[in-house]
Tab-separated table of C-alpha atoms in Angstrom:
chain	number	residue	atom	x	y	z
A	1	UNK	CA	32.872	2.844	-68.857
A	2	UNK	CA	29.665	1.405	-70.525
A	3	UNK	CA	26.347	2.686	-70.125
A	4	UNK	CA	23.406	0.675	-69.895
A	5	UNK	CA	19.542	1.958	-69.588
A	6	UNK	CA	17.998	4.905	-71.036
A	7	UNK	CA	19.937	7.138	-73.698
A	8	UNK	CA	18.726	10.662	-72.752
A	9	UNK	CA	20.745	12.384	-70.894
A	10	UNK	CA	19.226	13.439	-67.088
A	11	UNK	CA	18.930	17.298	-66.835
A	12	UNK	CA	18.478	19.457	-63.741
A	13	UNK	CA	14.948	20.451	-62.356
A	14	UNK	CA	12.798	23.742	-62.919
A	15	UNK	CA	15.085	25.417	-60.796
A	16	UNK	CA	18.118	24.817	-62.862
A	17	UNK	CA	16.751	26.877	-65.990
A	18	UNK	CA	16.831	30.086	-64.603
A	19	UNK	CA	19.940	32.143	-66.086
A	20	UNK	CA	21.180	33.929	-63.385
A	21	UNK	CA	24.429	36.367	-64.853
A	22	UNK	CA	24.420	39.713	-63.163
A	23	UNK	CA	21.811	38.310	-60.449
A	24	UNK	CA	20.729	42.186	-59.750
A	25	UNK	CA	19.995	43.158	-56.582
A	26	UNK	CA	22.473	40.144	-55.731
A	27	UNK	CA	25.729	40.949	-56.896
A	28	UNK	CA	28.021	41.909	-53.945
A	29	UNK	CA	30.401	44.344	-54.637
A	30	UNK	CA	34.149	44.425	-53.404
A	31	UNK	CA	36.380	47.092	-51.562
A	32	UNK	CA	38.928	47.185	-53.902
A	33	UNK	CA	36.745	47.705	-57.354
A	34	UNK	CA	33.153	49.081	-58.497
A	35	UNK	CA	33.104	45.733	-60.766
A	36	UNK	CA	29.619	43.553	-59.401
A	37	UNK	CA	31.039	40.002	-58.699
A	38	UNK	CA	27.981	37.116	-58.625
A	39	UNK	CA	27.057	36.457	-54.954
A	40	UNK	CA	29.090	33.344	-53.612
A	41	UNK	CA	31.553	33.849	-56.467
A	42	UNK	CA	35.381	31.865	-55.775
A	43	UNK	CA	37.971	33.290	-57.889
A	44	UNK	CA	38.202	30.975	-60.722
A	45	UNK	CA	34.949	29.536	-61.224
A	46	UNK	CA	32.670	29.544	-63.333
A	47	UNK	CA	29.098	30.335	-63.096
A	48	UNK	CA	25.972	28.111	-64.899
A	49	UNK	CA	23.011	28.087	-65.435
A	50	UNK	CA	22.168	24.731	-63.672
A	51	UNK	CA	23.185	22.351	-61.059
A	52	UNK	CA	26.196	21.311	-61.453
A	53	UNK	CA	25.874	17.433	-59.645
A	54	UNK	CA	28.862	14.818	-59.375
A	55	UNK	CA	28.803	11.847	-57.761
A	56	UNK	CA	32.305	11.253	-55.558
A	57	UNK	CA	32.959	7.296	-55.322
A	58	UNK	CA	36.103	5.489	-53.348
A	59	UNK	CA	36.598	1.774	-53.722
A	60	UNK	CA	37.903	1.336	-49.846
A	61	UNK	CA	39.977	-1.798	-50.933
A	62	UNK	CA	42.610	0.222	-52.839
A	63	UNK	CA	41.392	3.617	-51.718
A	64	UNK	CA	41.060	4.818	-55.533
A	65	UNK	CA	39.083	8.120	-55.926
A	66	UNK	CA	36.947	8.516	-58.829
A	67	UNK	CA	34.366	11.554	-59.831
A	68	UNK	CA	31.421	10.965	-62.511
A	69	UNK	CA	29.716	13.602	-64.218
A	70	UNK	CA	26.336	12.483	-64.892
A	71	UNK	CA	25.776	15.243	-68.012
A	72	UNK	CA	28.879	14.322	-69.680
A	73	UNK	CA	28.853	10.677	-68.565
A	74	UNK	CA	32.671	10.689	-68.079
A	75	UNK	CA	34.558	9.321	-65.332
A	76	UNK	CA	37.618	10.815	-63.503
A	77	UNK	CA	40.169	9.740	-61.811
A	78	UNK	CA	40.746	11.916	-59.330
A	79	UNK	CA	43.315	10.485	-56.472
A	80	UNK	CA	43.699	8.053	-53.586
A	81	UNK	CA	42.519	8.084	-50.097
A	82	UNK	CA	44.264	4.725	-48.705
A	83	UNK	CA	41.894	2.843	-45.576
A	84	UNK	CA	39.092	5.027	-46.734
A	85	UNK	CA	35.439	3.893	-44.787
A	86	UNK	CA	33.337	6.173	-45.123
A	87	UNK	CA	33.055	9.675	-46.929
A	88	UNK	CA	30.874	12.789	-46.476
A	89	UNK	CA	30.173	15.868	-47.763
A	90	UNK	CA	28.635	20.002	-47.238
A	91	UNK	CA	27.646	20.104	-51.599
A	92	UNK	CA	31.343	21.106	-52.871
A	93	UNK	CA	33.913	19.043	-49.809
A	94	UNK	CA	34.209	15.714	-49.366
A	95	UNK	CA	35.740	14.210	-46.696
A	96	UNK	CA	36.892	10.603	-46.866
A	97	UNK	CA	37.573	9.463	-43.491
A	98	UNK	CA	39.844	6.381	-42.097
A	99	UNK	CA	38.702	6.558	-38.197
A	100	UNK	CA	41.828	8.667	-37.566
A	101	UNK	CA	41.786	11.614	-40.292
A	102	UNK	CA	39.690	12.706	-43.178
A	103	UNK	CA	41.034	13.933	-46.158
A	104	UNK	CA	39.550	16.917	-47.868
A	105	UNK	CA	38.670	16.584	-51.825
A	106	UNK	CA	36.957	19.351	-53.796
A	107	UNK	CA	34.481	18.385	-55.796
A	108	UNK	CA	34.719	22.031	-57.766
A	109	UNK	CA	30.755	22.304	-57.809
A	110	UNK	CA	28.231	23.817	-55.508
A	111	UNK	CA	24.883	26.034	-55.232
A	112	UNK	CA	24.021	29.335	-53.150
A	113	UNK	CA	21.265	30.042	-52.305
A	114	UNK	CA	20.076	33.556	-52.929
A	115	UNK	CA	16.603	33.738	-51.388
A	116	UNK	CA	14.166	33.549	-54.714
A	117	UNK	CA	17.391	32.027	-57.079
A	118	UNK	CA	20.604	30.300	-56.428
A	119	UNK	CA	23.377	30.490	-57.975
A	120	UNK	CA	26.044	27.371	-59.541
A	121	UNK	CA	29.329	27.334	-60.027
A	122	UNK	CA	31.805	24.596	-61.491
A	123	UNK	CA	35.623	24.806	-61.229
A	124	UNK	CA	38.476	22.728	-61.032
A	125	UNK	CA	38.449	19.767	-58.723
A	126	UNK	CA	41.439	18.866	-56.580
A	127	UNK	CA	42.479	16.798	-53.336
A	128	UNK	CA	43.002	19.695	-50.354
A	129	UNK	CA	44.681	17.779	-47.711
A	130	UNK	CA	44.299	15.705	-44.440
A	131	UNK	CA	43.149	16.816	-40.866
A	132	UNK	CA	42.603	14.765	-37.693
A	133	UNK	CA	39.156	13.012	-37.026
A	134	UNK	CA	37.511	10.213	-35.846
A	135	UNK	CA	34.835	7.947	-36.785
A	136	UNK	CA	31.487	8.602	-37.562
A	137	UNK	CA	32.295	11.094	-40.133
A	138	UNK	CA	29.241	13.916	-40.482
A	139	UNK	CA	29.701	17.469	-41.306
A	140	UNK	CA	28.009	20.968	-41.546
A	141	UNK	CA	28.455	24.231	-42.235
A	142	UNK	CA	27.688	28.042	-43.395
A	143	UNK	CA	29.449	30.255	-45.473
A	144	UNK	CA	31.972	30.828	-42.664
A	145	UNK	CA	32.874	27.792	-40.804
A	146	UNK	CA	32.572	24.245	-41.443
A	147	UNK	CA	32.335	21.893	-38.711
A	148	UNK	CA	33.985	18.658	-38.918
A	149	UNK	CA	31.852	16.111	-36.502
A	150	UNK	CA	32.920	12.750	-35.746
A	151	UNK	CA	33.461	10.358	-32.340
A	152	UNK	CA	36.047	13.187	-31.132
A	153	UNK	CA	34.046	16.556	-31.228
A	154	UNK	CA	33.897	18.806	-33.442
A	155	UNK	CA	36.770	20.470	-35.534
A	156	UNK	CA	35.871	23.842	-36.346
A	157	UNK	CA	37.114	24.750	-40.131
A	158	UNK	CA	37.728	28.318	-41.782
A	159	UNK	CA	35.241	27.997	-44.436
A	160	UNK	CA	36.830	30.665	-46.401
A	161	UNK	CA	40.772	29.349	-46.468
A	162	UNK	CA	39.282	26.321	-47.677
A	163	UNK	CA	37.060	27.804	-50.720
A	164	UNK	CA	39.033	30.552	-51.404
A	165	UNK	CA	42.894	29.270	-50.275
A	166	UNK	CA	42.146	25.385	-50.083
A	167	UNK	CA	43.910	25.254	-47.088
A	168	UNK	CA	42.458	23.567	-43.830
A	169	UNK	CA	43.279	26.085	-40.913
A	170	UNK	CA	41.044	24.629	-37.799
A	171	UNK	CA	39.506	28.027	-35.711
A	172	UNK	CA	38.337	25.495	-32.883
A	173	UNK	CA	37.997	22.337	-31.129
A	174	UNK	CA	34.514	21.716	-29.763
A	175	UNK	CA	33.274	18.744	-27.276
A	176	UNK	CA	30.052	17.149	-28.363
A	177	UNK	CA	28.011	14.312	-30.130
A	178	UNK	CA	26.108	16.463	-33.190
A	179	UNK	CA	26.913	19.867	-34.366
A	180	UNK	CA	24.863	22.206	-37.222
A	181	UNK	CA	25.621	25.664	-38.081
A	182	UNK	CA	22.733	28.203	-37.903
A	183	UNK	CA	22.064	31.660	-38.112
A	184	UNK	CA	26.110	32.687	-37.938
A	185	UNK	CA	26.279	30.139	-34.920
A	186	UNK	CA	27.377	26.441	-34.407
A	187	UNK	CA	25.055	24.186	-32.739
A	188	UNK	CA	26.075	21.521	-30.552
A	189	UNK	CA	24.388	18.660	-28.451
A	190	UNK	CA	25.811	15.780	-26.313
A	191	UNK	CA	28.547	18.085	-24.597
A	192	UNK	CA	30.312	15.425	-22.060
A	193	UNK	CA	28.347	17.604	-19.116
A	194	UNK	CA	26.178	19.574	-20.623
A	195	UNK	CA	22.674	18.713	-20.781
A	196	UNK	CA	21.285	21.384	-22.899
A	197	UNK	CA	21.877	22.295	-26.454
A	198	UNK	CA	25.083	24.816	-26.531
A	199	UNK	CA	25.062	28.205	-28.976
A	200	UNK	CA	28.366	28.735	-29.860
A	201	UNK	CA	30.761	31.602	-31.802
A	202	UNK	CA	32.325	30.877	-34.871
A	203	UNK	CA	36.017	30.427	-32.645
A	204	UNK	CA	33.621	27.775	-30.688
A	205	UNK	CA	32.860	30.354	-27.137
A	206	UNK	CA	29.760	30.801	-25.568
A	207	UNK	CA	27.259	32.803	-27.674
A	208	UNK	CA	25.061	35.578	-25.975
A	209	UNK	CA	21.931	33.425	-27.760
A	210	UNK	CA	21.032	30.305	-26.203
A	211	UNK	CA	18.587	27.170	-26.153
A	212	UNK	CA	16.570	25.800	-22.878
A	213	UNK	CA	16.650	22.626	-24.407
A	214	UNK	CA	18.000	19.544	-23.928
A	215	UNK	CA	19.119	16.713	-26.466
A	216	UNK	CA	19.759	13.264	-25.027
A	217	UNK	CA	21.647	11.059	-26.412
A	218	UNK	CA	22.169	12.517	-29.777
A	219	UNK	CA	22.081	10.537	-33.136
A	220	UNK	CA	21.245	12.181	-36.409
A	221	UNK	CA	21.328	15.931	-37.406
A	222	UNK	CA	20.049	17.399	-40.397
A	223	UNK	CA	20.295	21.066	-42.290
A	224	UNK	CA	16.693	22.053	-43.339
A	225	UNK	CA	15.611	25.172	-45.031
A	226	UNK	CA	13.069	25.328	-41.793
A	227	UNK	CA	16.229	24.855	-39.742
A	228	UNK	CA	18.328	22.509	-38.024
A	229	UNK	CA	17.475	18.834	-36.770
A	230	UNK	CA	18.601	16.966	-33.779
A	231	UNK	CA	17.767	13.538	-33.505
A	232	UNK	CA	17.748	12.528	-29.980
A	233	UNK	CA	16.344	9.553	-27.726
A	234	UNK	CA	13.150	11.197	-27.114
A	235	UNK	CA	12.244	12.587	-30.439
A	236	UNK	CA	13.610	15.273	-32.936
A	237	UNK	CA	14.656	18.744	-31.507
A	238	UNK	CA	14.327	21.774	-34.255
A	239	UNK	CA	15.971	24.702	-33.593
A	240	UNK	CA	15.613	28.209	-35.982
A	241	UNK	CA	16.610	31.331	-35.600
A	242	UNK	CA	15.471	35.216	-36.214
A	243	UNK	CA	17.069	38.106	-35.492
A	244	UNK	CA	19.868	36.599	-33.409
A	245	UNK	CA	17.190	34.523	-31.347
A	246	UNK	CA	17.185	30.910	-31.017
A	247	UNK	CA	13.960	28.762	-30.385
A	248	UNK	CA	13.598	24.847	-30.521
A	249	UNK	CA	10.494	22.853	-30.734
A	250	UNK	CA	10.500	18.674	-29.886
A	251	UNK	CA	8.688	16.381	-32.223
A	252	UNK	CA	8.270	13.459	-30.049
A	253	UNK	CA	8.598	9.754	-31.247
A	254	UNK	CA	5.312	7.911	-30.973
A	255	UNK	CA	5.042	5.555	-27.592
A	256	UNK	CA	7.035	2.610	-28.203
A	257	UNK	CA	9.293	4.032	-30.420
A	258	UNK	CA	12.839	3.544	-30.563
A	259	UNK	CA	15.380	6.333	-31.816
A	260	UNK	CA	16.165	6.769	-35.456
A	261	UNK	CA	19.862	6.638	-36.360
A	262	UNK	CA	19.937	8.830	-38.931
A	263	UNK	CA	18.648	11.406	-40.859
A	264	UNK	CA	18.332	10.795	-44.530
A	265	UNK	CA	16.921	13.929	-47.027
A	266	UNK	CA	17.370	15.858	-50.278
A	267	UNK	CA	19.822	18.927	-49.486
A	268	UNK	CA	17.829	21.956	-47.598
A	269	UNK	CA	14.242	20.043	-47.941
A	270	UNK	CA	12.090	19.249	-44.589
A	271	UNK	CA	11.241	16.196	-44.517
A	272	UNK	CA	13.889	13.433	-43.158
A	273	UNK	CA	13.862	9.991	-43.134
A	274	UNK	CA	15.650	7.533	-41.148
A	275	UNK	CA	15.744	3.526	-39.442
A	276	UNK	CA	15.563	2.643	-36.304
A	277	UNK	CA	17.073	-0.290	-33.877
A	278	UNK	CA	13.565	-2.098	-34.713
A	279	UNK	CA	14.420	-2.185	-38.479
A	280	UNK	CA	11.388	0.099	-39.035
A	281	UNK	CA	11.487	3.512	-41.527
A	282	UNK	CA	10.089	7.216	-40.082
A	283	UNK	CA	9.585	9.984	-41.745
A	284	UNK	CA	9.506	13.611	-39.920
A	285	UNK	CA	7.610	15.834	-41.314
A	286	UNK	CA	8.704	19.117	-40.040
A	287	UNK	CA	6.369	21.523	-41.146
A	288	UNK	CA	3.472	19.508	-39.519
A	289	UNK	CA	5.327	18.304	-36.802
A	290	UNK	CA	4.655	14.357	-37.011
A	291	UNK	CA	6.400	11.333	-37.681
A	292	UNK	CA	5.074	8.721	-39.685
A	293	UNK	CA	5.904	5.101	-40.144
A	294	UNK	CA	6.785	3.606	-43.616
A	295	UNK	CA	5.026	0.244	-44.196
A	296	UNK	CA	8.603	-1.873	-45.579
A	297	UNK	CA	9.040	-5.368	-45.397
A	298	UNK	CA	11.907	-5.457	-43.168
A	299	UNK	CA	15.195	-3.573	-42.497
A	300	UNK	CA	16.892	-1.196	-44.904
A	301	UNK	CA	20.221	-0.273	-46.271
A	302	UNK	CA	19.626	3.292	-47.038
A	303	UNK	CA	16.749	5.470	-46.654
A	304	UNK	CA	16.507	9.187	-47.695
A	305	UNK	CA	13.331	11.258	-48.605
A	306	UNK	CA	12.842	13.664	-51.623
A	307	UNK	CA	11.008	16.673	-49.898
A	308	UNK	CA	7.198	17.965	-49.305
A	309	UNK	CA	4.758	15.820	-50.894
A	310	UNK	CA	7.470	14.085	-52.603
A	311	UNK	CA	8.188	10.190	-52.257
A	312	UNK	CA	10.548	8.649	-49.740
A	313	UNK	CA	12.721	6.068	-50.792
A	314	UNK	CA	13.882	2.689	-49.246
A	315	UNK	CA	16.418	0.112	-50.289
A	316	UNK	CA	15.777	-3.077	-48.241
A	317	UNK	CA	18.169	-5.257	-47.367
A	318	UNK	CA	17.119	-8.085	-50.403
A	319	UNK	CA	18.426	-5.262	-52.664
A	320	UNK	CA	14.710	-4.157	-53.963
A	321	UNK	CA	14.331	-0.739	-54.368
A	322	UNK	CA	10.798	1.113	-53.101
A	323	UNK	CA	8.986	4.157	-53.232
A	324	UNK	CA	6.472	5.487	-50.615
A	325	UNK	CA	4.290	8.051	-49.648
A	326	UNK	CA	5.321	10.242	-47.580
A	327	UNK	CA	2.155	11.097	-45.322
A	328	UNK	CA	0.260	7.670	-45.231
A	329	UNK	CA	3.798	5.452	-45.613
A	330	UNK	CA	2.055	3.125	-48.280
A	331	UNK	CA	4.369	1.981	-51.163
A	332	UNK	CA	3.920	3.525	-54.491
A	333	UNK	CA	6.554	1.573	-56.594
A	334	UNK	CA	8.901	-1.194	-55.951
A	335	UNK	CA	12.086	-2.293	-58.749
A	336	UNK	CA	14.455	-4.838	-57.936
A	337	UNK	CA	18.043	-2.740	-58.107
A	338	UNK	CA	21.020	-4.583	-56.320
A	339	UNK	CA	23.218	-7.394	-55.015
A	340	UNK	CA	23.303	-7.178	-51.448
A	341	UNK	CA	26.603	-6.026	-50.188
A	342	UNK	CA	28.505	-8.946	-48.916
A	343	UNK	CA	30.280	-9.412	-45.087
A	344	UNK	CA	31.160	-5.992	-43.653
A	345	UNK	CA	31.170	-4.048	-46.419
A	346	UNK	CA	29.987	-0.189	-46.528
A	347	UNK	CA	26.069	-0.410	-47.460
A	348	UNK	CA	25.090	1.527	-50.336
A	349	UNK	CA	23.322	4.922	-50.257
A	350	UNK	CA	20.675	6.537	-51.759
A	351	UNK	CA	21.291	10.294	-52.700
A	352	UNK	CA	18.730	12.672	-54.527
A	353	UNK	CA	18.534	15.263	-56.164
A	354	UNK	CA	15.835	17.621	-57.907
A	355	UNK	CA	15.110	15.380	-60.646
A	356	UNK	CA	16.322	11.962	-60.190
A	357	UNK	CA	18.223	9.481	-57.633
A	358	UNK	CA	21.265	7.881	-57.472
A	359	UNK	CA	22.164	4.105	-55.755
A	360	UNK	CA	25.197	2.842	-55.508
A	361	UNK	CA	25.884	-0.848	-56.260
A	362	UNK	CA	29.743	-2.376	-54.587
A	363	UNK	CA	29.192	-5.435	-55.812
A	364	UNK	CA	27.640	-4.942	-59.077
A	365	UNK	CA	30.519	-2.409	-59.593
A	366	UNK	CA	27.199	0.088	-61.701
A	367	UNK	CA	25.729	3.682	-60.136
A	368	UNK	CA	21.822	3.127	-60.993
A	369	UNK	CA	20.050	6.820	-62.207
A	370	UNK	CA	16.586	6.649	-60.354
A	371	UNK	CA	13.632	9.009	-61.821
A	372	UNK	CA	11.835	8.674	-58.576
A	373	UNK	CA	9.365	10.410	-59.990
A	374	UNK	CA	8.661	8.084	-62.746
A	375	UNK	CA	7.466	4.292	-60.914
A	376	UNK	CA	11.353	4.445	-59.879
A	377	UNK	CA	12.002	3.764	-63.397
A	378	UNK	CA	15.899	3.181	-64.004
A	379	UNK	CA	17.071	6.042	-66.525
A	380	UNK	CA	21.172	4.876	-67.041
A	381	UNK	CA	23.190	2.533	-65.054
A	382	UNK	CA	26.863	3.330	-65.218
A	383	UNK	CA	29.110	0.658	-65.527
A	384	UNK	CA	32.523	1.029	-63.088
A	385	UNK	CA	36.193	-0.980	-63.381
A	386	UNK	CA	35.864	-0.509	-59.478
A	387	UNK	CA	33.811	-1.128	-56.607
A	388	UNK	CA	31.988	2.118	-55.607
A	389	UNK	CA	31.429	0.926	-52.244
A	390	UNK	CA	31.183	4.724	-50.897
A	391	UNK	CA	29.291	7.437	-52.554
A	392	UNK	CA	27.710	11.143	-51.790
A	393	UNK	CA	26.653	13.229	-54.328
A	394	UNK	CA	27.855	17.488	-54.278
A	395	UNK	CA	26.760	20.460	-56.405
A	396	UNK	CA	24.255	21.664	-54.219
């Protein structure tokens, strides 16, 4: 691999330099022995002092699995998913679908979030196994279950066989469009017969809490730190949750809108970012409630935004990369970054993290480093002896 661009070497944000060992009032102690273990700890791992990002690529011609540490610049090879189409991931798992199972790789990094720190780990990566699923791979999860979304419902995961065990030992099967996890609880909307938003127990029954609200036609969910997103046909629905009680509040589209797809954000941050049928980019803003329209000039590949007060990024379909304001939608930078993909290949993605972005390029056969905060000015491009024609990013 040959690396083209900038020579320093892209570090974590502000949050990354605290040192966190011992983590006081944090450490969880264990049954069996007085010794404080760090809070999230997985036997084996390693705790640092900063994020601890890869970037998880699969070239879905030959289905070869590769991992790239941005720090250390090196490239892994780290299996084969064959008929791979799309991949996914909850910060640590990825799951590489085919349209009839997923197979399970872990990443060996990933945050937790402590209230006023977070902790990182790194440990050994390895491929976990296979489980049934359909298309339209999404996930979410907690630190006890991970729910497995795609065309088929929802398959309910023991989050701690996996992290602790790597096995994949399903707890439940649930019927619905969109599912988050929130509060202890799973989240689901588009129930074949159910109007309303369902509250569910971590083996998938009727919780005691519930939602009087509605979701139609579900398309997009998000994980926020202000709490989960539904995107549905007549705006965004977000739910949170104190004490054990669940409210929702609707952000409704603007007249004449039509439904996002998707939506796009940094891990935990509010403020999402997704296309619509009409080719045009929205931003929700979910701390004040609003949508606002980014001024492109025409469709996108990938959108995804970078938090509060923090730009929103665009990668049109001519392979131009742009920057844009979250709260008016005016541009602030524009680069030109890409070949278009060709036919029906996977489009790229745009993933970001504290301190810079990452863009995928299939037919380039490069990963451009974005500092979005710098005129979208490209830091390294790594050079690839395969197509990364799907990408997510984990460590967070």
């Amino acid at each position: 691999m040959r690396i083209a661009g900038g020579y320093g070497v892209a570090l974590a944000g502000t949050a990354g330099a605290l040192l966190l060992a011992g983590c006081g009032a944090g450490a969880e102690r264990t049954a069996d022995n007085e010794e404080a273990t760090p809070h999230g700890y997985v036997e084996g791992a390693e705790e640092t002092a900063e994020p601890q990002w890869r970037l998880v690529m699969a070239e879905t011609d030959s289905g070869a699995l590769r991992m790239l540490d941005p720090v250390t610049e090196e490239v892994s090879e780290v299996g084969e998913v064959p008929g791979v189409r799309e991949a996914t991931t909850d910060g640590r798992f990825v799951y590489l679908g085919t349209g009839t199972t997923a197979t399970v790789f872990d990443s060996g990094t990933w945050t937790v979030d402590h209230g006023d720190h977070a902790h990182y780990y790194r440990a050994e990566s390895d491929l976990v196994g296979q489980t049934d699923a359909g298309g339209g791979l999404r996930v979410a999860k907690d630190s006890a279950i991970t729910a497995l979304i795609s065309d088929g419902g929802a398959s309910v995961l023991d989050r701690g066989a996996l992290e602790d065990d790597g096995e994949i030992t399903e707890v439940a099967s649930v019927d619905g469009a969109a599912a988050l996890a929130l509060g202890e609880r799973l989240l689901v909307a588009g129930a074949e017969g159910a109007e309303a938003v369902r509250v569910l127990d971590r083996e998938g029954g009727q919780a005691k809490a519930g939602i009087d609200q509605d979701c139609p036609d579900p398309e997009g969910q998000a994980s926020t730190g202000r709490g989960a997103v539904f995107g549905c046909s007549d705006g965004a629905l977000v739910v949170t949750e104190d004490g054990g009680e669940f409210s929702a509040e609707r952000v409704p589209y603007p007249d004449d809108t039509e439904p996002v797809r998707s939506l796009d954000h940094r891990p935990t941050t509010p403020v999402l970012a997704g296309e619509n049928s009409d080719g045009e980019v929205w931003v929700l803003d979910i701390a004040e409630e609003a949508w606002t329209r980014i001024d492109t000039d025409g469709p996108a590949l990938a959108v995804s935004a970078a938090g509060e007060r923090m730009p929103v990024l665009v990668l049109g379909e001519d392979g131009a990369l742009s920057s844009h304001d979250p709260e008016s939608g005016e541009e602030i930078a524009r680069t030109e970054l890409i070949e278009p993909p060709d036919g029906d290949a996977p489009k790229p993605r745009v993933w970001i993290d504290t301190s810079r972005a990452y863009v995928n390029d299939p037919v380039g056969r490069v990963v451009h480093e974005i500092d979005y905060n710098d005129d979208l000015r490209v830091a390294r491009t790594f050079e690839l002896d395969f197509r990364p024609d799907l990408m997510v990013e984990t460590g967070w």
